[in-house]
Amino acid sequence: MADRSVLVTGGTGGLGGAVTAAFAEAGWRVVVPSRESGPATEPVAGDVVRLAADLTDPADVRHAVEVAAGDAAAPLRAVVNLVGGYAGGGRVHETPVTELERMLTLNLRPTWLVTGAALPHLVAAGGGAVVCVSSRAAVAPFPGAAAYATAKAGVLSFANAVAVEYRADGVRCNTVLPSVIDTPANRAAQPGADHSRWVTPAEIAPVVRFLASPESAPTSGASVPVYGRA
């Protein structure tokens, strides 16, 4: 029986599947909210539970966190914020503000809402960890992705703020910064790229799990590059 729970957002995506499996294999109870329709809580395999939730909606977020924190034998000890997405375009003067708003809604809003709802539970459990996913673009922007880079920079700043504000409560917050992740969607979008240089979900997942685990207890406020050879 699992003795601790982790809430993994984006757990059904290209990176999320590897992260979910990594936690499940390590003996965690893993709660995975997604937009998919279905029962409110649906056991998937072992100690993995899937539930339907729109993580841009505060009410759905509160419900997801309540499910994650609802097992007294396995208190919520970690949150992993994987939800996000990329969209490129023109330069700043060619990019409508609606594109910026869309990137903020997709990348920053769920991270803010989920973390905010989970923090009281982590504090009540005596501490825990939050892991956020930003991007190398947040610290090294490239042309045509100003809205995306801005949103991911917001995730990074938010994570650093959480690390400072909740240090005394025993809650740590760290961020991983991937380059291009080797997923089917990214391969389809960039068929001519050298995919061997990209970082794989299987390479990122152990880093995420480590940052959420007691083994990384001295570490908070870190920005961890996971670039592969890209």
PDB file of N, CA, C and O in Angstrom, residues 10-36:
ATOM      1  N   GLY A  10      -1.267  16.889 -16.267  1.00  0.00           N
ATOM      2  CA  GLY A  10      -0.691  16.548 -17.561  1.00  0.00           C
ATOM      3  C   GLY A  10      -0.155  15.131 -17.587  1.00  0.00           C
ATOM      4  O   GLY A  10       0.694  14.791 -18.417  1.00  0.00           O
ATOM      5  N   GLY A  11      -0.668  14.284 -16.712  1.00  0.00           N
ATOM      6  CA  GLY A  11      -0.139  12.932 -16.560  1.00  0.00           C
ATOM      7  C   GLY A  11      -0.486  11.985 -17.675  1.00  0.00           C
ATOM      8  O   GLY A  11       0.013  10.856 -17.706  1.00  0.00           O
ATOM      9  N   THR A  12      -1.322  12.416 -18.612  1.00  0.00           N
ATOM     10  CA  THR A  12      -1.656  11.563 -19.751  1.00  0.00           C
ATOM     11  C   THR A  12      -0.924  12.004 -21.011  1.00  0.00           C
ATOM     12  O   THR A  12      -1.132  11.431 -22.076  1.00  0.00           O
ATOM     13  N   GLY A  13      -0.090  13.035 -20.923  1.00  0.00           N
ATOM     14  CA  GLY A  13       0.619  13.550 -22.090  1.00  0.00           C
ATOM     15  C   GLY A  13       1.893  12.786 -22.386  1.00  0.00           C
ATOM     16  O   GLY A  13       2.207  11.771 -21.757  1.00  0.00           O
ATOM     17  N   GLY A  14       2.657  13.314 -23.348  1.00  0.00           N
ATOM     18  CA  GLY A  14       3.867  12.642 -23.766  1.00  0.00           C
ATOM     19  C   GLY A  14       4.874  12.490 -22.647  1.00  0.00           C
ATOM     20  O   GLY A  14       5.504  11.438 -22.488  1.00  0.00           O
ATOM     21  N   LEU A  15       5.077  13.525 -21.855  1.00  0.00           N
ATOM     22  CA  LEU A  15       5.951  13.444 -20.695  1.00  0.00           C
ATOM     23  C   LEU A  15       5.228  12.834 -19.507  1.00  0.00           C
ATOM     24  O   LEU A  15       5.806  12.089 -18.725  1.00  0.00           O
ATOM     25  N   GLY A  16       3.937  13.122 -19.386  1.00  0.00           N
ATOM     26  CA  GLY A  16       3.178  12.703 -18.215  1.00  0.00           C
ATOM     27  C   GLY A  16       3.110  11.210 -18.001  1.00  0.00           C
ATOM     28  O   GLY A  16       3.139  10.733 -16.860  1.00  0.00           O
ATOM     29  N   GLY A  17       3.020  10.451 -19.087  1.00  0.00           N
ATOM     30  CA  GLY A  17       2.955   9.005 -18.943  1.00  0.00           C
ATOM     31  C   GLY A  17       4.201   8.449 -18.279  1.00  0.00           C
ATOM     32  O   GLY A  17       4.126   7.574 -17.398  1.00  0.00           O
ATOM     33  N   ALA A  18       5.369   8.964 -18.668  1.00  0.00           N
ATOM     34  CA  ALA A  18       6.624   8.496 -18.078  1.00  0.00           C
ATOM     35  C   ALA A  18       6.729   8.923 -16.621  1.00  0.00           C
ATOM     36  O   ALA A  18       7.213   8.167 -15.770  1.00  0.00           O
ATOM     37  N   VAL A  19       6.287  10.143 -16.314  1.00  0.00           N
ATOM     38  CA  VAL A  19       6.353  10.631 -14.935  1.00  0.00           C
ATOM     39  C   VAL A  19       5.401   9.839 -14.046  1.00  0.00           C
ATOM     40  O   VAL A  19       5.760   9.432 -12.931  1.00  0.00           O
ATOM     41  N   THR A  20       4.178   9.607 -14.528  1.00  0.00           N
ATOM     42  CA  THR A  20       3.216   8.815 -13.761  1.00  0.00           C
ATOM     43  C   THR A  20       3.765   7.433 -13.462  1.00  0.00           C
ATOM     44  O   THR A  20       3.690   6.937 -12.327  1.00  0.00           O
ATOM     45  N   ALA A  21       4.334   6.793 -14.473  1.00  0.00           N
ATOM     46  CA  ALA A  21       4.897   5.452 -14.281  1.00  0.00           C
ATOM     47  C   ALA A  21       6.050   5.474 -13.288  1.00  0.00           C
ATOM     48  O   ALA A  21       6.181   4.567 -12.452  1.00  0.00           O
ATOM     49  N   ALA A  22       6.883   6.506 -13.343  1.00  0.00           N
ATOM     50  CA  ALA A  22       8.027   6.584 -12.432  1.00  0.00           C
ATOM     51  C   ALA A  22       7.572   6.651 -10.977  1.00  0.00           C
ATOM     52  O   ALA A  22       8.159   5.989 -10.104  1.00  0.00           O
ATOM     53  N   PHE A  23       6.539   7.439 -10.701  1.00  0.00           N
ATOM     54  CA  PHE A  23       6.038   7.534  -9.329  1.00  0.00           C
ATOM     55  C   PHE A  23       5.350   6.241  -8.904  1.00  0.00           C
ATOM     56  O   PHE A  23       5.526   5.783  -7.768  1.00  0.00           O
ATOM     57  N   ALA A  24       4.551   5.668  -9.789  1.00  0.00           N
ATOM     58  CA  ALA A  24       3.856   4.427  -9.454  1.00  0.00           C
ATOM     59  C   ALA A  24       4.851   3.313  -9.153  1.00  0.00           C
ATOM     60  O   ALA A  24       4.685   2.544  -8.189  1.00  0.00           O
ATOM     61  N   GLU A  25       5.907   3.235  -9.950  1.00  0.00           N
ATOM     62  CA  GLU A  25       6.923   2.207  -9.738  1.00  0.00           C
ATOM     63  C   GLU A  25       7.668   2.413  -8.423  1.00  0.00           C
ATOM     64  O   GLU A  25       8.165   1.445  -7.831  1.00  0.00           O
ATOM     65  N   ALA A  26       7.732   3.651  -7.959  1.00  0.00           N
ATOM     66  CA  ALA A  26       8.406   3.955  -6.690  1.00  0.00           C
ATOM     67  C   ALA A  26       7.478   3.805  -5.493  1.00  0.00           C
ATOM     68  O   ALA A  26       7.885   4.094  -4.359  1.00  0.00           O
ATOM     69  N   GLY A  27       6.244   3.381  -5.731  1.00  0.00           N
ATOM     70  CA  GLY A  27       5.335   3.100  -4.628  1.00  0.00           C
ATOM     71  C   GLY A  27       4.433   4.232  -4.196  1.00  0.00           C
ATOM     72  O   GLY A  27       3.804   4.162  -3.138  1.00  0.00           O
ATOM     73  N   TRP A  28       4.344   5.291  -5.007  1.00  0.00           N
ATOM     74  CA  TRP A  28       3.452   6.398  -4.688  1.00  0.00           C
ATOM     75  C   TRP A  28       2.025   6.084  -5.138  1.00  0.00           C
ATOM     76  O   TRP A  28       1.807   5.346  -6.103  1.00  0.00           O
ATOM     77  N   ARG A  29       1.051   6.676  -4.457  1.00  0.00           N
ATOM     78  CA  ARG A  29      -0.307   6.774  -4.987  1.00  0.00           C
ATOM     79  C   ARG A  29      -0.325   7.989  -5.908  1.00  0.00           C
ATOM     80  O   ARG A  29       0.001   9.086  -5.474  1.00  0.00           O
ATOM     81  N   VAL A  30      -0.699   7.794  -7.159  1.00  0.00           N
ATOM     82  CA  VAL A  30      -0.604   8.849  -8.168  1.00  0.00           C
ATOM     83  C   VAL A  30      -2.004   9.240  -8.630  1.00  0.00           C
ATOM     84  O   VAL A  30      -2.766   8.399  -9.109  1.00  0.00           O
ATOM     85  N   VAL A  31      -2.332  10.501  -8.479  1.00  0.00           N
ATOM     86  CA  VAL A  31      -3.627  11.021  -8.924  1.00  0.00           C
ATOM     87  C   VAL A  31      -3.387  11.867 -10.172  1.00  0.00           C
ATOM     88  O   VAL A  31      -2.582  12.802 -10.154  1.00  0.00           O
ATOM     89  N   VAL A  32      -4.101  11.511 -11.242  1.00  0.00           N
ATOM     90  CA  VAL A  32      -3.864  12.109 -12.554  1.00  0.00           C
ATOM     91  C   VAL A  32      -5.164  12.722 -13.079  1.00  0.00           C
ATOM     92  O   VAL A  32      -6.020  12.013 -13.613  1.00  0.00           O
ATOM     93  N   PRO A  33      -5.340  14.034 -12.941  1.00  0.00           N
ATOM     94  CA  PRO A  33      -6.513  14.679 -13.536  1.00  0.00           C
ATOM     95  C   PRO A  33      -6.283  14.952 -15.022  1.00  0.00           C
ATOM     96  O   PRO A  33      -5.172  15.248 -15.456  1.00  0.00           O
ATOM     97  N   SER A  34      -7.342  14.835 -15.806  1.00  0.00           N
ATOM     98  CA  SER A  34      -7.263  15.161 -17.233  1.00  0.00           C
ATOM     99  C   SER A  34      -8.624  15.601 -17.706  1.00  0.00           C
ATOM    100  O   SER A  34      -9.635  15.447 -17.010  1.00  0.00           O
ATOM    101  N   ARG A  35      -8.682  16.137 -18.910  1.00  0.00           N
ATOM    102  CA  ARG A  35      -9.945  16.615 -19.469  1.00  0.00           C
ATOM    103  C   ARG A  35     -10.848  15.487 -19.946  1.00  0.00           C
ATOM    104  O   ARG A  35     -12.011  15.720 -20.270  1.00  0.00           O
ATOM    105  N   GLU A  36     -10.325  14.278 -20.022  1.00  0.00           N
ATOM    106  CA  GLU A  36     -11.108  13.163 -20.541  1.00  0.00           C
ATOM    107  C   GLU A  36     -12.359  12.951 -19.706  1.00  0.00           C
ATOM    108  O   GLU A  36     -12.329  13.048 -18.488  1.00  0.00           O
TER     109      GLU A  36
END
